[in-house]
mmCIF file of C-alpha atoms in Angstrom:
data_model
loop_
_atom_site.group_PDB
_atom_site.id
_atom_site.type_symbol
_atom_site.label_atom_id
_atom_site.label_comp_id
_atom_site.label_asym_id
_atom_site.label_seq_id
_atom_site.Cartn_x
_atom_site.Cartn_y
_atom_site.Cartn_z
ATOM 1 C CA MET T 1 150.174 53.474 92.482
ATOM 2 C CA ILE T 2 146.321 52.271 92.403
ATOM 3 C CA GLN T 3 146.492 51.912 96.489
ATOM 4 C CA LYS T 4 147.958 55.338 96.641
ATOM 5 C CA PHE T 5 145.452 56.866 94.294
ATOM 6 C CA LEU T 6 142.240 55.005 96.054
ATOM 7 C CA ARG T 7 143.751 56.275 99.483
ATOM 8 C CA LYS T 8 143.559 59.971 98.092
ATOM 9 C CA LEU T 9 140.046 59.366 96.784
ATOM 10 C CA GLY T 10 138.864 57.636 99.347
ATOM 11 C CA LYS T 11 140.034 60.224 102.229
ATOM 12 C CA PRO T 12 137.890 63.094 100.846
ATOM 13 C CA LEU T 13 134.675 60.758 100.310
ATOM 14 C CA VAL T 14 135.037 59.426 103.796
ATOM 15 C CA LYS T 15 135.060 62.931 104.912
ATOM 16 C CA PHE T 16 131.990 64.017 102.534
ATOM 17 C CA PHE T 17 130.095 61.361 104.233
ATOM 18 C CA SER T 18 130.912 61.819 107.438
ATOM 19 C CA SER T 19 130.097 65.404 107.682
ATOM 20 C CA LEU T 20 126.749 64.490 105.670
ATOM 21 C CA GLY T 21 125.739 62.049 108.575
ATOM 22 C CA GLU T 22 126.632 64.874 110.965
ATOM 23 C CA LEU T 23 124.434 67.174 109.297
ATOM 24 C CA SER T 24 121.613 64.737 109.007
ATOM 25 C CA ILE T 25 121.530 63.798 112.539
ATOM 26 C CA PHE T 26 121.701 67.488 113.183
ATOM 27 C CA ILE T 27 118.755 68.230 111.372
ATOM 28 C CA VAL T 28 116.381 65.536 112.694
ATOM 29 C CA ARG T 29 117.517 66.594 116.118
ATOM 30 C CA SER T 30 116.826 70.347 115.395
ATOM 31 C CA VAL T 31 113.596 69.658 113.859
ATOM 32 C CA ALA T 32 112.310 67.045 116.812
ATOM 33 C CA ASN T 33 113.333 69.717 119.244
ATOM 34 C CA CYS T 34 111.249 72.223 117.171
ATOM 35 C CA PHE T 35 107.892 70.201 118.161
ATOM 36 C CA LEU T 36 108.749 69.514 121.987
ATOM 37 C CA PRO T 37 108.203 71.591 125.179
ATOM 38 C CA PRO T 38 109.651 73.858 126.527
ATOM 39 C CA PHE T 39 109.196 76.367 123.801
ATOM 40 C CA TYR T 40 111.234 79.735 124.362
ATOM 41 C CA LEU T 41 108.745 82.512 123.010
ATOM 42 C CA ARG T 42 111.225 85.186 123.939
ATOM 43 C CA ASN T 43 114.276 83.754 121.917
ATOM 44 C CA PHE T 44 111.652 82.844 119.103
ATOM 45 C CA MET T 45 110.412 86.935 118.856
ATOM 46 C CA ARG T 46 113.900 88.209 118.816
ATOM 47 C CA GLN T 47 114.691 86.031 115.761
ATOM 48 C CA VAL T 48 111.669 87.247 114.219
ATOM 49 C CA MET T 49 112.792 90.577 114.391
ATOM 50 C CA ASP T 50 116.134 89.986 113.301
ATOM 51 C CA ILE T 51 115.241 87.675 110.362
ATOM 52 C CA GLY T 52 111.990 89.562 109.332
ATOM 53 C CA PHE T 53 111.781 93.403 110.383
ATOM 54 C CA TYR T 54 115.542 94.119 110.148
ATOM 55 C CA SER T 55 115.858 92.235 106.612
ATOM 56 C CA LEU T 56 113.035 94.242 105.070
ATOM 57 C CA PRO T 57 115.293 97.240 103.969
ATOM 58 C CA VAL T 58 117.763 95.122 101.900
ATOM 59 C CA VAL T 59 115.149 92.869 100.741
ATOM 60 C CA GLY T 60 112.824 95.760 99.381
ATOM 61 C CA LEU T 61 115.985 97.555 97.717
ATOM 62 C CA THR T 62 116.575 94.281 95.722
ATOM 63 C CA THR T 63 113.357 93.220 94.875
ATOM 64 C CA ILE T 64 112.114 96.980 93.768
ATOM 65 C CA PHE T 65 115.367 97.511 91.421
ATOM 66 C CA ALA T 66 114.983 93.494 90.227
ATOM 67 C CA GLY T 67 111.392 94.443 89.050
ATOM 68 C CA MET T 68 112.536 97.698 87.656
ATOM 69 C CA VAL T 69 115.454 95.668 85.603
ATOM 70 C CA ILE T 70 112.918 92.958 84.395
ATOM 71 C CA ALA T 71 110.415 95.836 83.108
ATOM 72 C CA ILE T 72 113.237 97.501 80.737
ATOM 73 C CA GLN T 73 114.692 94.220 79.462
ATOM 74 C CA SER T 74 111.214 92.705 78.655
ATOM 75 C CA TYR T 75 110.038 95.858 76.989
ATOM 76 C CA SER T 76 113.423 96.362 74.977
ATOM 77 C CA GLY T 77 112.992 92.292 74.063
ATOM 78 C CA PHE T 78 109.330 92.337 73.106
ATOM 79 C CA SER T 79 109.395 95.640 71.324
ATOM 80 C CA ARG T 80 111.094 93.611 68.335
ATOM 81 C CA PHE T 81 107.935 91.584 68.189
ATOM 82 C CA GLY T 82 105.222 94.112 68.917
ATOM 83 C CA ALA T 83 104.638 92.578 72.086
ATOM 84 C CA GLU T 84 105.057 95.229 74.634
ATOM 85 C CA SER T 85 101.635 94.646 76.073
ATOM 86 C CA ALA T 86 103.282 91.293 77.935
ATOM 87 C CA VAL T 87 105.392 92.955 80.008
ATOM 88 C CA ALA T 88 103.482 93.749 82.670
ATOM 89 C CA SER T 89 102.660 89.479 83.244
ATOM 90 C CA VAL T 90 106.351 88.904 82.611
ATOM 91 C CA VAL T 91 107.560 91.301 85.532
ATOM 92 C CA LEU T 92 104.437 89.574 87.535
ATOM 93 C CA ILE T 93 105.685 86.287 86.696
ATOM 94 C CA SER T 94 109.200 86.584 87.315
ATOM 95 C CA VAL T 95 108.971 88.228 90.578
ATOM 96 C CA THR T 96 106.622 86.260 92.312
ATOM 97 C CA ARG T 97 108.114 83.148 91.145
ATOM 98 C CA GLU T 98 111.512 83.412 90.829
ATOM 99 C CA LEU T 99 113.368 86.848 91.589
ATOM 100 C CA ALA T 100 111.450 87.743 94.641
ATOM 101 C CA PRO T 101 112.169 84.278 96.879
ATOM 102 C CA VAL T 102 115.880 83.614 95.143
ATOM 103 C CA LEU T 103 117.056 87.204 95.758
ATOM 104 C CA SER T 104 115.618 87.790 99.026
ATOM 105 C CA ALA T 105 116.736 84.297 100.311
ATOM 106 C CA LEU T 106 120.169 85.191 99.228
ATOM 107 C CA MET T 107 120.186 88.790 100.899
ATOM 108 C CA VAL T 108 118.551 86.713 104.219
ATOM 109 C CA ALA T 109 121.485 83.999 103.731
ATOM 110 C CA GLY T 110 124.151 86.873 103.511
ATOM 111 C CA ARG T 111 122.931 88.880 106.602
ATOM 112 C CA ILE T 112 121.023 86.099 108.753
ATOM 113 C CA GLY T 113 122.814 82.879 108.077
ATOM 114 C CA ALA T 114 126.246 84.804 108.898
ATOM 115 C CA ALA T 115 124.977 86.024 112.019
ATOM 116 C CA MET T 116 123.798 82.876 112.940
ATOM 117 C CA ALA T 117 126.992 80.821 112.398
ATOM 118 C CA ALA T 118 128.847 83.823 114.283
ATOM 119 C CA GLU T 119 126.828 83.986 117.217
ATOM 120 C CA ILE T 120 126.477 80.139 117.630
ATOM 121 C CA GLY T 121 129.939 79.802 116.728
ATOM 122 C CA THR T 122 131.295 82.347 119.267
ATOM 123 C CA MET T 123 129.111 80.559 122.030
ATOM 124 C CA ARG T 124 130.827 77.276 121.129
ATOM 125 C CA VAL T 125 134.242 78.392 121.183
ATOM 126 C CA THR T 126 133.776 80.379 124.553
ATOM 127 C CA GLU T 127 132.236 77.273 125.807
ATOM 128 C CA GLN T 128 128.623 78.807 126.742
ATOM 129 C CA ILE T 129 127.163 76.006 124.625
ATOM 130 C CA ASP T 130 128.407 73.702 127.336
ATOM 131 C CA ALA T 131 127.443 75.904 130.181
ATOM 132 C CA LEU T 132 123.977 75.283 128.838
ATOM 133 C CA THR T 133 124.155 71.882 128.749
ATOM 134 C CA THR T 134 125.501 71.831 132.294
ATOM 135 C CA LEU T 135 122.786 73.969 133.350
ATOM 136 C CA SER T 136 120.340 71.375 131.988
ATOM 137 C CA THR T 137 119.385 73.718 129.071
ATOM 138 C CA ASN T 138 118.764 71.628 125.792
ATOM 139 C CA PRO T 139 121.015 73.746 123.344
ATOM 140 C CA TYR T 140 119.172 72.564 120.447
ATOM 141 C CA LYS T 141 115.856 73.860 122.103
ATOM 142 C CA TYR T 142 117.240 77.039 123.201
ATOM 143 C CA LEU T 143 119.393 78.327 120.252
ATOM 144 C CA ILE T 144 118.524 76.301 117.133
ATOM 145 C CA ALA T 145 114.886 75.578 117.146
ATOM 146 C CA PRO T 146 113.479 79.272 117.652
ATOM 147 C CA ARG T 147 115.647 80.293 114.572
ATOM 148 C CA ILE T 148 114.490 77.277 112.422
ATOM 149 C CA VAL T 149 110.872 78.200 113.375
ATOM 150 C CA ALA T 150 111.458 81.884 112.825
ATOM 151 C CA ALA T 151 113.005 81.581 109.562
ATOM 152 C CA VAL T 152 110.475 79.103 108.182
ATOM 153 C CA ILE T 153 107.435 81.382 109.118
ATOM 154 C CA VAL T 154 109.337 84.948 108.444
ATOM 155 C CA LEU T 155 110.816 84.430 105.188
ATOM 156 C CA PRO T 156 107.414 83.625 103.305
ATOM 157 C CA LEU T 157 106.162 87.055 104.694
ATOM 158 C CA LEU T 158 109.297 88.623 103.623
ATOM 159 C CA VAL T 159 108.748 87.237 100.261
ATOM 160 C CA LEU T 160 105.285 88.456 99.925
ATOM 161 C CA ILE T 161 106.519 92.039 100.877
ATOM 162 C CA GLY T 162 109.290 91.562 97.966
ATOM 163 C CA ASP T 163 106.581 90.012 95.563
ATOM 164 C CA VAL T 164 104.383 93.746 96.195
ATOM 165 C CA ILE T 165 107.687 96.075 96.021
ATOM 166 C CA GLY T 166 108.860 94.185 93.063
ATOM 167 C CA ILE T 167 105.751 94.429 91.164
ATOM 168 C CA TYR T 168 105.367 98.009 92.085
ATOM 169 C CA GLY T 169 109.010 98.754 90.672
ATOM 170 C CA GLY T 170 107.836 97.344 87.186
ATOM 171 C CA TYR T 171 104.799 99.422 87.352
ATOM 172 C CA VAL T 172 107.061 102.527 87.961
ATOM 173 C CA VAL T 173 109.050 101.649 85.118
ATOM 174 C CA GLY T 174 106.371 100.744 83.110
ATOM 175 C CA VAL T 175 104.423 103.824 83.505
ATOM 176 C CA TYR T 176 106.804 106.749 83.843
ATOM 177 C CA GLN T 177 109.804 105.506 81.809
ATOM 178 C CA LEU T 178 107.923 103.392 79.087
ATOM 179 C CA GLY T 179 104.696 105.289 78.819
ATOM 180 C CA PHE T 180 102.428 102.376 79.569
ATOM 181 C CA ASN T 181 98.866 103.538 80.667
ATOM 182 C CA PRO T 182 98.438 103.158 84.114
ATOM 183 C CA ALA T 183 95.128 101.398 84.358
ATOM 184 C CA ASN T 184 96.024 98.819 81.428
ATOM 185 C CA TYR T 185 98.954 97.973 83.255
ATOM 186 C CA ILE T 186 97.193 97.330 86.405
ATOM 187 C CA LYS T 187 94.368 95.563 84.910
ATOM 188 C CA SER T 188 97.113 93.290 83.059
ATOM 189 C CA THR T 189 98.536 92.415 86.224
ATOM 190 C CA ILE T 190 95.494 91.366 88.175
ATOM 191 C CA ASP T 191 94.350 89.560 84.872
ATOM 192 C CA ASN T 192 97.597 87.278 84.837
ATOM 193 C CA LEU T 193 98.126 87.134 88.607
ATOM 194 C CA GLU T 194 97.340 83.263 89.424
ATOM 195 C CA ALA T 195 97.509 81.308 92.748
ATOM 196 C CA LEU T 196 100.193 78.875 91.742
ATOM 197 C CA ASP T 197 102.756 81.878 91.028
ATOM 198 C CA ILE T 198 102.347 83.228 94.726
ATOM 199 C CA THR T 199 102.256 79.811 95.940
ATOM 200 C CA THR T 200 105.486 78.641 94.274
ATOM 201 C CA GLY T 201 107.176 81.666 95.461
ATOM 202 C CA VAL T 202 105.857 81.080 99.656
ATOM 203 C CA VAL T 203 106.702 76.976 99.571
ATOM 204 C CA LYS T 204 110.315 78.258 97.867
ATOM 205 C CA ALA T 205 110.902 80.863 100.533
ATOM 206 C CA ALA T 206 109.825 78.323 103.345
ATOM 207 C CA VAL T 207 112.312 76.104 102.270
ATOM 208 C CA PHE T 208 114.889 78.302 101.636
ATOM 209 C CA GLY T 209 114.356 79.867 105.232
ATOM 210 C CA PHE T 210 114.918 76.127 106.678
ATOM 211 C CA ILE T 211 118.346 75.800 104.751
ATOM 212 C CA ILE T 212 119.499 79.070 105.876
ATOM 213 C CA ALA T 213 118.645 78.729 109.377
ATOM 214 C CA VAL T 214 119.941 74.899 109.374
ATOM 215 C CA MET T 215 123.225 75.928 107.437
ATOM 216 C CA GLY T 216 123.928 78.955 109.952
ATOM 217 C CA CYS T 217 123.112 76.944 113.280
ATOM 218 C CA TYR T 218 125.214 73.980 111.972
ATOM 219 C CA ASN T 219 128.409 75.435 111.152
ATOM 220 C CA GLY T 220 128.389 77.559 113.972
ATOM 221 C CA PHE T 221 127.594 74.806 116.315
ATOM 222 C CA LYS T 222 130.146 72.528 114.823
ATOM 223 C CA SER T 223 132.639 75.365 114.786
ATOM 224 C CA LYS T 224 135.795 75.215 116.421
ATOM 225 C CA GLY T 225 139.935 76.451 116.881
ATOM 226 C CA GLY T 226 138.809 80.074 118.153
ATOM 227 C CA ALA T 227 138.431 83.304 116.036
ATOM 228 C CA GLN T 228 139.781 81.552 112.891
ATOM 229 C CA GLY T 229 137.113 78.603 113.323
ATOM 230 C CA VAL T 230 134.308 81.302 113.387
ATOM 231 C CA GLY T 231 135.223 82.959 110.429
ATOM 232 C CA ASP T 232 135.493 79.680 108.586
ATOM 233 C CA ALA T 233 132.001 78.859 110.104
ATOM 234 C CA THR T 234 130.378 81.756 108.653
ATOM 235 C CA THR T 235 131.714 81.808 105.328
ATOM 236 C CA ASN T 236 130.737 78.257 105.188
ATOM 237 C CA ALA T 237 127.360 78.869 106.109
ATOM 238 C CA VAL T 238 126.748 81.864 103.534
ATOM 239 C CA VAL T 239 128.488 79.853 101.010
ATOM 240 C CA SER T 240 126.602 76.297 101.852
ATOM 241 C CA SER T 241 123.348 78.054 101.928
ATOM 242 C CA SER T 242 123.428 80.037 98.579
ATOM 243 C CA ILE T 243 124.353 76.967 96.853
ATOM 244 C CA LEU T 244 121.673 74.771 98.451
ATOM 245 C CA ILE T 245 119.127 77.886 97.705
ATOM 246 C CA LEU T 246 119.972 77.494 93.986
ATOM 247 C CA ILE T 247 119.811 73.753 94.065
ATOM 248 C CA PHE T 248 116.276 73.821 95.373
ATOM 249 C CA ASN T 249 115.126 76.468 93.636
ATOM 250 C CA TYR T 250 115.381 74.284 90.651
ATOM 251 C CA ILE T 251 114.073 71.414 92.408
ATOM 252 C CA ILE T 252 110.889 73.006 93.333
ATOM 253 C CA THR T 253 110.651 74.671 89.939
ATOM 254 C CA GLY T 254 110.543 71.524 88.504
ATOM 255 C CA MET T 255 108.058 70.116 90.481
ATOM 256 C CA PHE T 256 105.646 72.713 90.386
ATOM 257 C CA PHE T 257 106.157 73.450 86.565
ATOM 258 C CA SER T 258 107.400 69.991 84.894
ATOM 259 C CA LYS T 259 105.189 68.273 82.376
#
């Protein structure tokens, strides 16, 4: 009985640590190839467009409605204590520290992480990656490094744009629905804005971009088994990216704001 239990317990543990080791090696090789020539600028610019420009609509919609909801909920809660004037600062802090980076990353993970896994996974099962190796082209440099660099650079820019849009959403609700004075609302927002709020969101965005790119590329690169394998890789990329984003969100928040 004990041997059977240990066997059942040991097999998943061995598989987990084996996968963790493969992922660690993949990350080290990918990051190393981000700094070594040759650099494929065309691939990098394509990823900048895919990750950044084409993700703007979904990030904008997500953050503006998040800012609106925070304004309404804050007003509803603070009105019980006569602290309605704090709505602007709460919207500012909530959007810049948490909502913009986390929601933007989750949206990009669903859109771009899945696309990365599907594209690279299809190349793997159709042996296009093997063909690149045969042609003396490093697949880590050609496929993975441009995606990682682009995600780490572009996602903070998306979050900064999301900050502005989210705060504007709170302003619209505060002024036109809740009756705040526009000048006072803007002054309260500016007075409560601190560099740490923006820095926290930008650092989170860079880490989240790295996670999205690595998990998307890794699951696609290791996919096998034809169309079903590509589908599994796509699902795993989105799920693993989302979970890691939430975990590292807590870790980074604790690093910045723990006493």
